PDB file of C-alpha atoms in Angstrom:
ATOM      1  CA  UNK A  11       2.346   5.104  18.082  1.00 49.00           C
ATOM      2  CA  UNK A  12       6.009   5.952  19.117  1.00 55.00           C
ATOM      3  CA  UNK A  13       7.362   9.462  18.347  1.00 70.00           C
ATOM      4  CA  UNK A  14       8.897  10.121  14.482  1.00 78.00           C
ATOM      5  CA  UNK A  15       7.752  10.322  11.121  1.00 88.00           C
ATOM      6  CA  UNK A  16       5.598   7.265   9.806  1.00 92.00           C
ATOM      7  CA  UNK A  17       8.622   5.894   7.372  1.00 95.00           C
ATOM      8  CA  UNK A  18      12.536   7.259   7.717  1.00 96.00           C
ATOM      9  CA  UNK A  19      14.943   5.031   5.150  1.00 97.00           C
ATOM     10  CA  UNK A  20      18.375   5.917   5.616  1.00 97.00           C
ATOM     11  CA  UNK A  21      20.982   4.871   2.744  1.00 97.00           C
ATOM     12  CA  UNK A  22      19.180   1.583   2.613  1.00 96.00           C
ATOM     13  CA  UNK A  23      20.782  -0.966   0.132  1.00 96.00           C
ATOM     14  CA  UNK A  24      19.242  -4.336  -0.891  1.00 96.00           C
ATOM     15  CA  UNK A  25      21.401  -7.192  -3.106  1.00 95.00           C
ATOM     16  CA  UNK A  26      20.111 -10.441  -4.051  1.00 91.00           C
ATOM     17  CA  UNK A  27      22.538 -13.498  -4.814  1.00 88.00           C
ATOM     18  CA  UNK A  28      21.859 -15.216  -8.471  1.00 86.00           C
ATOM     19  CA  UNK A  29      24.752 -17.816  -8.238  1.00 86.00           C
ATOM     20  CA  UNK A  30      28.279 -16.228  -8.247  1.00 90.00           C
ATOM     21  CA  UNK A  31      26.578 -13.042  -8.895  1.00 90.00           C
ATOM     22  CA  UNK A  32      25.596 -10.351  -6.341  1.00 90.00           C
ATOM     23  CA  UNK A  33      22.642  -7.927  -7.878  1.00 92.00           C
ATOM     24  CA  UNK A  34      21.967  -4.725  -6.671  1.00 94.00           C
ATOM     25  CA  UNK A  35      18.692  -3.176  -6.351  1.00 94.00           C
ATOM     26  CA  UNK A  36      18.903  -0.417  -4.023  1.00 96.00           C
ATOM     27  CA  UNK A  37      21.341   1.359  -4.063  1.00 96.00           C
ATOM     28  CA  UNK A  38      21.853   3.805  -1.054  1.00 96.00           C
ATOM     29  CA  UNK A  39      18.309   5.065  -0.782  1.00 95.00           C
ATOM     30  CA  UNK A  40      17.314   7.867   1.760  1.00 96.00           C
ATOM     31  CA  UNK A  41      13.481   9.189   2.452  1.00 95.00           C
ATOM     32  CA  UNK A  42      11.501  10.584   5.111  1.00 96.00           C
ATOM     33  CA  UNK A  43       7.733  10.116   4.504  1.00 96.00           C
ATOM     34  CA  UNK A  44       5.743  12.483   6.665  1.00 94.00           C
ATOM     35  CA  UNK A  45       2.895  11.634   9.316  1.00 94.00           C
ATOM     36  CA  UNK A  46      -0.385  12.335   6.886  1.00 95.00           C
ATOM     37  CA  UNK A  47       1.657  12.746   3.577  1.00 96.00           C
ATOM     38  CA  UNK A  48       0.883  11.873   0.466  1.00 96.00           C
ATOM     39  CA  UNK A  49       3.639  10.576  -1.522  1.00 96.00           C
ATOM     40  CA  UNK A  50       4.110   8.607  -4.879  1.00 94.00           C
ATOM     41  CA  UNK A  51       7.552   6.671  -6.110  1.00 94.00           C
ATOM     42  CA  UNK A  52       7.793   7.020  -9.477  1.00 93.00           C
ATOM     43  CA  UNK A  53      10.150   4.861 -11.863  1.00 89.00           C
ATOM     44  CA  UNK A  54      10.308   2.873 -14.585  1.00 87.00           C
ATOM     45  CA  UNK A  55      10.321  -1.244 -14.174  1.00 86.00           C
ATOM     46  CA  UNK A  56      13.427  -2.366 -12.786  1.00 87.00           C
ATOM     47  CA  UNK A  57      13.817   0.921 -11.253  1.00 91.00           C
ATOM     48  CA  UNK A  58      14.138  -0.554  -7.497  1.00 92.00           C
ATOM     49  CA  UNK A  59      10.566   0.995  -6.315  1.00 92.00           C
ATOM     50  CA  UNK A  60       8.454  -2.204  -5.919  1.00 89.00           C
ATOM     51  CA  UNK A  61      11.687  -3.721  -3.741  1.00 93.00           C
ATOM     52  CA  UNK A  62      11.474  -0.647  -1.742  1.00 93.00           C
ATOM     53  CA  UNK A  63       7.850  -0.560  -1.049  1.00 92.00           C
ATOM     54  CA  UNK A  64       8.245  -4.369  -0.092  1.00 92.00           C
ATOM     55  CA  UNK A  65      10.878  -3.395   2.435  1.00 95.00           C
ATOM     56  CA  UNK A  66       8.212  -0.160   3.547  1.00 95.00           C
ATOM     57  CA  UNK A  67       5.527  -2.652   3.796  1.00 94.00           C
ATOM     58  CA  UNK A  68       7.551  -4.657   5.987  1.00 95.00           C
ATOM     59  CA  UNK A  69       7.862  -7.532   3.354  1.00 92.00           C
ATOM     60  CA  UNK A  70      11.297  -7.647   2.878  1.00 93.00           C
ATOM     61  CA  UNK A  71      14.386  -6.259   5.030  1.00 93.00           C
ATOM     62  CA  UNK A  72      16.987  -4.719   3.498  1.00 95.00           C
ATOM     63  CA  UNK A  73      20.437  -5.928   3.038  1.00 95.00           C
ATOM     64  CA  UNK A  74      21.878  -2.964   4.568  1.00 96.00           C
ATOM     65  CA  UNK A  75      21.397   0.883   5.791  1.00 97.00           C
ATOM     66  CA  UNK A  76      18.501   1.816   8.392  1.00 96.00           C
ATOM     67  CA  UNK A  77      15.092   1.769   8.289  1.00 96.00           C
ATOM     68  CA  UNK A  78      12.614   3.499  11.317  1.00 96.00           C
ATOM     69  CA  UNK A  79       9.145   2.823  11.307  1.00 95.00           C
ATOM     70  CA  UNK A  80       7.377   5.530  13.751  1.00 93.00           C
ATOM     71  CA  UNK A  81      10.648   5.762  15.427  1.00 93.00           C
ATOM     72  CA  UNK A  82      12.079   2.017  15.801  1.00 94.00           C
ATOM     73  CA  UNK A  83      14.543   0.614  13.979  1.00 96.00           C
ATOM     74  CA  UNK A  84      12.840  -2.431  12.107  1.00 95.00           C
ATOM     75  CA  UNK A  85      16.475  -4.393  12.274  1.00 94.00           C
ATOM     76  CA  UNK A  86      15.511  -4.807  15.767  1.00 95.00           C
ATOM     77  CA  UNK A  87      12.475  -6.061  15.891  1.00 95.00           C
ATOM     78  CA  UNK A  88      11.243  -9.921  15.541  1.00 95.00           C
ATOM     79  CA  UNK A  89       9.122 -11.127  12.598  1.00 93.00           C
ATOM     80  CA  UNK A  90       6.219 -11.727  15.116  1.00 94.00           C
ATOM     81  CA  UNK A  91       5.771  -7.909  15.768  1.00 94.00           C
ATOM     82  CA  UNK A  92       6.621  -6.867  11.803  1.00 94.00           C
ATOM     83  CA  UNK A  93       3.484  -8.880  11.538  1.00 91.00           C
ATOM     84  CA  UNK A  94       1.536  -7.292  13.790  1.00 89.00           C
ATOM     85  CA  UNK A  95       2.299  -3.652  12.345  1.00 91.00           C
ATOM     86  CA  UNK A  96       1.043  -5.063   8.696  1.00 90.00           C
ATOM     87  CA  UNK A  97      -1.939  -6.141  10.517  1.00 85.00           C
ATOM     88  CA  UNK A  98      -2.623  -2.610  12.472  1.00 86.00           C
ATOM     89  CA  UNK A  99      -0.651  -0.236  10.997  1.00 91.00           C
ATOM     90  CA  UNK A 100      -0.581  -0.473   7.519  1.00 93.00           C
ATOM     91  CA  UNK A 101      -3.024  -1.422   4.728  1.00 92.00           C
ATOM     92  CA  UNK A 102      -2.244  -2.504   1.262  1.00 92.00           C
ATOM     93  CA  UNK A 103      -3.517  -2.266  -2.494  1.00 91.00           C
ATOM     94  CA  UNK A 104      -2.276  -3.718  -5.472  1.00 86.00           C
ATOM     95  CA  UNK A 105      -2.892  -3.487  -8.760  1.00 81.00           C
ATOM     96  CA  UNK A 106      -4.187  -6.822  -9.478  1.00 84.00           C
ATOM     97  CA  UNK A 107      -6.560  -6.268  -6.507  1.00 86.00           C
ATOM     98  CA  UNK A 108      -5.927 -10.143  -4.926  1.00 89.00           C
ATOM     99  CA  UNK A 109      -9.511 -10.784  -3.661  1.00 93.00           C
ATOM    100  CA  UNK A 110     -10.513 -14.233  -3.063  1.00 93.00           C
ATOM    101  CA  UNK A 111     -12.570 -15.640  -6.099  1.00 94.00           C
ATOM    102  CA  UNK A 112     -15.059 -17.592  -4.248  1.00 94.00           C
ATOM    103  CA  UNK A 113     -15.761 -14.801  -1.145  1.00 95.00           C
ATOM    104  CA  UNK A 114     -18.096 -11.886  -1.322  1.00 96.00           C
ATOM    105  CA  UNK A 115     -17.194  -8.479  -2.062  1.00 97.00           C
ATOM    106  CA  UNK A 116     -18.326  -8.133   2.131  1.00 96.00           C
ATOM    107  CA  UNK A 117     -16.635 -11.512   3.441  1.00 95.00           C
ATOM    108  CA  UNK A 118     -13.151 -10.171   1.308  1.00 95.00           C
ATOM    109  CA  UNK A 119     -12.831  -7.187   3.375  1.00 96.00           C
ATOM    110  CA  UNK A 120     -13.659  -8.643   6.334  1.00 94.00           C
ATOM    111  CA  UNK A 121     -10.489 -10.877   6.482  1.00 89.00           C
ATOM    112  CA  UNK A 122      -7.890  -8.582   8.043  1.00 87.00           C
ATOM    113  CA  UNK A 123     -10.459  -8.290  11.385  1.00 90.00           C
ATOM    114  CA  UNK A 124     -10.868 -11.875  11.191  1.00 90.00           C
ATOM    115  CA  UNK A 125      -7.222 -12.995  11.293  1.00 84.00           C
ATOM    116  CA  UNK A 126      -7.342 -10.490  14.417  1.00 85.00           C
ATOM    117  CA  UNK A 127      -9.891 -12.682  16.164  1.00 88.00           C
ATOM    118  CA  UNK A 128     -13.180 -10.453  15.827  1.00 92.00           C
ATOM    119  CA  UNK A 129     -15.971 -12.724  15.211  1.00 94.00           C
ATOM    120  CA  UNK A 130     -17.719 -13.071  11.714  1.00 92.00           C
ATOM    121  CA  UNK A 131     -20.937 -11.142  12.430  1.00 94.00           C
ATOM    122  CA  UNK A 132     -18.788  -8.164  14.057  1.00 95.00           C
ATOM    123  CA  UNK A 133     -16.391  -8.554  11.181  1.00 94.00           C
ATOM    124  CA  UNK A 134     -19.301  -8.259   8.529  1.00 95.00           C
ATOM    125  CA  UNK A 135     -20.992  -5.534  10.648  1.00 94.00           C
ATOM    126  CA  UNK A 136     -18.008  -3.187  10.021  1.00 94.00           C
ATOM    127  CA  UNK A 137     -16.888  -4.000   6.681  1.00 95.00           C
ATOM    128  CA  UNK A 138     -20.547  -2.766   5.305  1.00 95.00           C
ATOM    129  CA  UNK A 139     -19.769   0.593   6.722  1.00 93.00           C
ATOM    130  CA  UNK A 140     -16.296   0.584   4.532  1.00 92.00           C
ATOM    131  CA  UNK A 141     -17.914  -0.462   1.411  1.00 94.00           C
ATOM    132  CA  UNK A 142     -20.284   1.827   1.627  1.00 93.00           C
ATOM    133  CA  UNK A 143     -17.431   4.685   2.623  1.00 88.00           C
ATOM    134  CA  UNK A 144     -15.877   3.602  -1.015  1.00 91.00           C
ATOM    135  CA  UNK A 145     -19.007   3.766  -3.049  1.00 90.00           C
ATOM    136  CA  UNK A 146     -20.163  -0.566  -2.489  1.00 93.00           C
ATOM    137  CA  UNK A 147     -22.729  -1.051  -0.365  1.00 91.00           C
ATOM    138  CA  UNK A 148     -24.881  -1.990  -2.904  1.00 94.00           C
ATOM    139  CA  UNK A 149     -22.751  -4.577  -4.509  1.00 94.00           C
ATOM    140  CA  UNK A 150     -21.123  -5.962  -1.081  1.00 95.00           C
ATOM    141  CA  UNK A 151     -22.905  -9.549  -1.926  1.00 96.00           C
ATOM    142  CA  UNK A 152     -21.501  -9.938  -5.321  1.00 97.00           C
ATOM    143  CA  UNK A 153     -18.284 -12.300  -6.238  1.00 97.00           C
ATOM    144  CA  UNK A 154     -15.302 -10.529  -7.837  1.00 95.00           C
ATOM    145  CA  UNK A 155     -16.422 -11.910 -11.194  1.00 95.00           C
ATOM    146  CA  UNK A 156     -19.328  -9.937 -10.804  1.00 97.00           C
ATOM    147  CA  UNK A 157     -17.804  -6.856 -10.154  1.00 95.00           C
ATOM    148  CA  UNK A 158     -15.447  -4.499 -12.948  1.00 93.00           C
ATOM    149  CA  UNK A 159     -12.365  -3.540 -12.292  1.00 91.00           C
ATOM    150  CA  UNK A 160     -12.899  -0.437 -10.717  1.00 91.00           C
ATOM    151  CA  UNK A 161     -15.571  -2.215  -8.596  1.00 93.00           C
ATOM    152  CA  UNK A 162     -12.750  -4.505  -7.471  1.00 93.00           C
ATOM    153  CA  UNK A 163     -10.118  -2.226  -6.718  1.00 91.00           C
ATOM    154  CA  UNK A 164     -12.672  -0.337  -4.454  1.00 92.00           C
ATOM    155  CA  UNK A 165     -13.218  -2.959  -2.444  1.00 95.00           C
ATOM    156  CA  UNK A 166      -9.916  -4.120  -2.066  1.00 93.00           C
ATOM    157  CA  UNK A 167      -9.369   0.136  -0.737  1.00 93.00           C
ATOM    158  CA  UNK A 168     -12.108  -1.111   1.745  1.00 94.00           C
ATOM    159  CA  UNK A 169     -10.244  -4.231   2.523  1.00 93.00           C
ATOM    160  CA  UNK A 170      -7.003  -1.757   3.502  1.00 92.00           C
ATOM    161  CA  UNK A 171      -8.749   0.367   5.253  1.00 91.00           C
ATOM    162  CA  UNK A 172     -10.956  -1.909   7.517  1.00 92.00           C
ATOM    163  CA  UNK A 173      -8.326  -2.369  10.134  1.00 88.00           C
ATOM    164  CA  UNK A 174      -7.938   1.453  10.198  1.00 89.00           C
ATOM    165  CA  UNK A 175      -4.495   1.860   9.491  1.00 91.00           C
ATOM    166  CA  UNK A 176      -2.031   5.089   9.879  1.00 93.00           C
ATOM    167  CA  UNK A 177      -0.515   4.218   5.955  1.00 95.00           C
ATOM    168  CA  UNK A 178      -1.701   3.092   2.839  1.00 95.00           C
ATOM    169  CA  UNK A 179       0.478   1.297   0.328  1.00 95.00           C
ATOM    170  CA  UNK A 180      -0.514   1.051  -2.849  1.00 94.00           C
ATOM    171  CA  UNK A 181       1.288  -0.450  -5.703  1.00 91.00           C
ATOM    172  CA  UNK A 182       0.149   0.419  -9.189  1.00 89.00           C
ATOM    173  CA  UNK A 183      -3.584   0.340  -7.661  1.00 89.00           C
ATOM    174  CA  UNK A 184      -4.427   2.188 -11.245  1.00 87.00           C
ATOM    175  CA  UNK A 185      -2.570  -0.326 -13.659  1.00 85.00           C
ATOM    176  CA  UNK A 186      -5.155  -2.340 -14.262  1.00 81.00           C
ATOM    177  CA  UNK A 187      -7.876   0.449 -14.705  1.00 84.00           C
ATOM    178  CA  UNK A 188      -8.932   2.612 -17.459  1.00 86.00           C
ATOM    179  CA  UNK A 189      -7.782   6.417 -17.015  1.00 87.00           C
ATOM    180  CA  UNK A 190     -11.459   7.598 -15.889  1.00 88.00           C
ATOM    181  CA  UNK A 191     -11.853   4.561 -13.183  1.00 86.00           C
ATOM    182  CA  UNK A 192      -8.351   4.995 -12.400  1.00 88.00           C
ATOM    183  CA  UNK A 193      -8.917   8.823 -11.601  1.00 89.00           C
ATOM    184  CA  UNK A 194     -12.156   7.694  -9.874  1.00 89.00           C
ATOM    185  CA  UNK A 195      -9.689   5.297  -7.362  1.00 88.00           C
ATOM    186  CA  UNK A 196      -6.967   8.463  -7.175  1.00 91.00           C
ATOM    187  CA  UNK A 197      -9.581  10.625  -5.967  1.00 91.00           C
ATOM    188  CA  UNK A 198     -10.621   7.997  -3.295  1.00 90.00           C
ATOM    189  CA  UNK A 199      -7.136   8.010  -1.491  1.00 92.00           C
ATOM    190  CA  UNK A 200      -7.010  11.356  -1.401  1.00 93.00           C
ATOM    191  CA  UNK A 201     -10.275  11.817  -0.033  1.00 92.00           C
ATOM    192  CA  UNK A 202      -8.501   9.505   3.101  1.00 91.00           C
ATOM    193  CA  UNK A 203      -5.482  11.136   2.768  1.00 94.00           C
ATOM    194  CA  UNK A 204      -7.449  14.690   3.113  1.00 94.00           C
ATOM    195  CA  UNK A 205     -10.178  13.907   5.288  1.00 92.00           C
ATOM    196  CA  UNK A 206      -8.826  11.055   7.575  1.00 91.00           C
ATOM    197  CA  UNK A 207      -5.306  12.000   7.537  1.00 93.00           C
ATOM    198  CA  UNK A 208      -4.438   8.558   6.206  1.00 94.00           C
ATOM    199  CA  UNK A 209      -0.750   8.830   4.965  1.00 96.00           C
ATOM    200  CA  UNK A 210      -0.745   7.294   1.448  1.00 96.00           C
ATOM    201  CA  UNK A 211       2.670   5.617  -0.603  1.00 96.00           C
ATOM    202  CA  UNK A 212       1.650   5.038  -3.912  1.00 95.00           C
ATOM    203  CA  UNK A 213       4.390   3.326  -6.812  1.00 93.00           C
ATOM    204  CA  UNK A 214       3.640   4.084  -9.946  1.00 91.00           C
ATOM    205  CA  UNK A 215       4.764   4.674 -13.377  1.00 87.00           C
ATOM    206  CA  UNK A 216       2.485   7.300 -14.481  1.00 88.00           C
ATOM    207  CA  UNK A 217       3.240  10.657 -13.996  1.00 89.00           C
ATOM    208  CA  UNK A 218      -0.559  11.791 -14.537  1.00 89.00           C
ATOM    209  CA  UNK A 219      -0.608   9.874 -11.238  1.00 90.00           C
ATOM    210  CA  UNK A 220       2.268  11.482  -9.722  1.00 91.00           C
ATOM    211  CA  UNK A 221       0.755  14.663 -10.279  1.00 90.00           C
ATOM    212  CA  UNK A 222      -2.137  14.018  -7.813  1.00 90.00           C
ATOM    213  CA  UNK A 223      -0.142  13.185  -5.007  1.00 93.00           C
ATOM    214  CA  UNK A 224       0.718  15.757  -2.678  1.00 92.00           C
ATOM    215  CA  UNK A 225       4.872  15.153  -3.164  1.00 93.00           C
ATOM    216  CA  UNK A 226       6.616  12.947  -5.931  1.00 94.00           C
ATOM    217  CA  UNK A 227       9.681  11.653  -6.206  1.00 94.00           C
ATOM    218  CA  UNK A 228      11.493   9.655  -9.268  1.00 94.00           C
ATOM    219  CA  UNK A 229      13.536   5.693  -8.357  1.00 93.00           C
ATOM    220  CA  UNK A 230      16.514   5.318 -11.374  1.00 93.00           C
ATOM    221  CA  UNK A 231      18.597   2.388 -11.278  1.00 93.00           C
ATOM    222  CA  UNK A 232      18.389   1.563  -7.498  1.00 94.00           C
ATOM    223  CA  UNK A 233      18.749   5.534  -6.143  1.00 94.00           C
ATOM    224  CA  UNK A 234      16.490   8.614  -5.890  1.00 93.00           C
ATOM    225  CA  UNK A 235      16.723  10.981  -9.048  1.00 89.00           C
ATOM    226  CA  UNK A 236      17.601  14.332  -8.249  1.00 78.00           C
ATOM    227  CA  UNK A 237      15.723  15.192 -11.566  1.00 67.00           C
ATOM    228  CA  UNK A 238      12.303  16.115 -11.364  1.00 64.00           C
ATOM    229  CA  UNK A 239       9.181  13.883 -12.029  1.00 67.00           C
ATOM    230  CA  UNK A 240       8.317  13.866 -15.650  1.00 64.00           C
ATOM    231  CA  UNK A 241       5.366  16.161 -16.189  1.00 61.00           C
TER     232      UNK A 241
END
């Protein structure tokens, strides 16, 4: 890791072309995101804050402005290394969990190790011990279909955290859920975020979520509000 916080944007600005027509999204956008922080972007949809957390997950680039991932400037560096920090430095939940319908709950989160080379048995070997750190070990044979919701999104937070990453992104991981399961999930990240120093980026729209993150902030119409989060 190279010295500087985990995520610095600086006015970043991202336009996409539709035809004769330029749309902006982001809109001069500065943030610091500290080393073990956790943080959730707030906004409505169309706000700008799933563009931004593809550009934070290293998905996207922005059109302009700077953004420094533990230090470097990510305009400088080549897709083949932005790949290699999603692989090792940052995990990723979303709301529709994205689990492959015909793999096991333990073959699902072994997929990040095995895309780094690490054999199937050594793969599997590990993933049991992060299903059972999120409450699966005794469903880790089970299809998605068999599992609930909550069930799901749990072991697509084991999935994230397999290749033991410095940052968590999570976009709407409680959309999906009912409020108890979804409080069930909130308390999981910050269980990582407290006890593994895990820094955590959550979107979301609900401030009840908001409120259990350690520092909020509120997206409107491509900028950071300087109002506060709705309580």
């Amino acid at each position: 890791m190279t010295g500087g916080p985990p995520i610095e944007l600086i006015d970043l600005r991202k336009s996409y072309k539709l035809g004769p027509v330029e749309l902006d999204i982001l809109k001069g956008v500065s943030l610091t995101v500290e080393d073990g922080e956790m943080l959730a972007i707030m906004g409505a949809s169309g706000s700008g804050k799933s563009t931004m957390m593809n550009i934070i997950g290293l998905l996207d680039r922005p059109t302009s402005g700077t953004f420094r991932f533990e230090g470097r400037d990510v305009a400088l560096l080549s897709d083949d290394v932005l790949a290699g920090i999603r692989n090792r430095r940052m995990g990723f939940v979303f709301q529709q969990f994205n689990l492959m319908a015909r793999a096991t709950a333990l073959d699902n989160v072994c997929l990040p190790l095995l895309y780094r080379g690490m054999s199937l048995g050594d793969a599997r070997k590990k993933a049991e011990g992060f299903l059972e750190k999120v409450g699966m070990k005794e469903r880790m044979r089970h299809l998605p279909v068999e599992l609930s919701g909550g069930q799901q999104q749990r072991v697509a937070i084991a999935r994230a955290l397999i290749g033991e990453p410095g940052i968590i992104l999570a976009d709407e991981p409680t959309g999906a859920l009912d409020t108890k399961v979804g409080r069930e999930v909130l308390d999981i990240f910050g269980g990582l975020n407290k006890d593994d120093g895990i820094t955590v980026v959550i979107i979301t729209h609900d401030p009840s979520v908001a409120r259990q993150c350690g520092r909020a902030v509120l997206m409107r119409d491509g900028v950071l509000a300087d109002e506060a989060v709705p309580a």
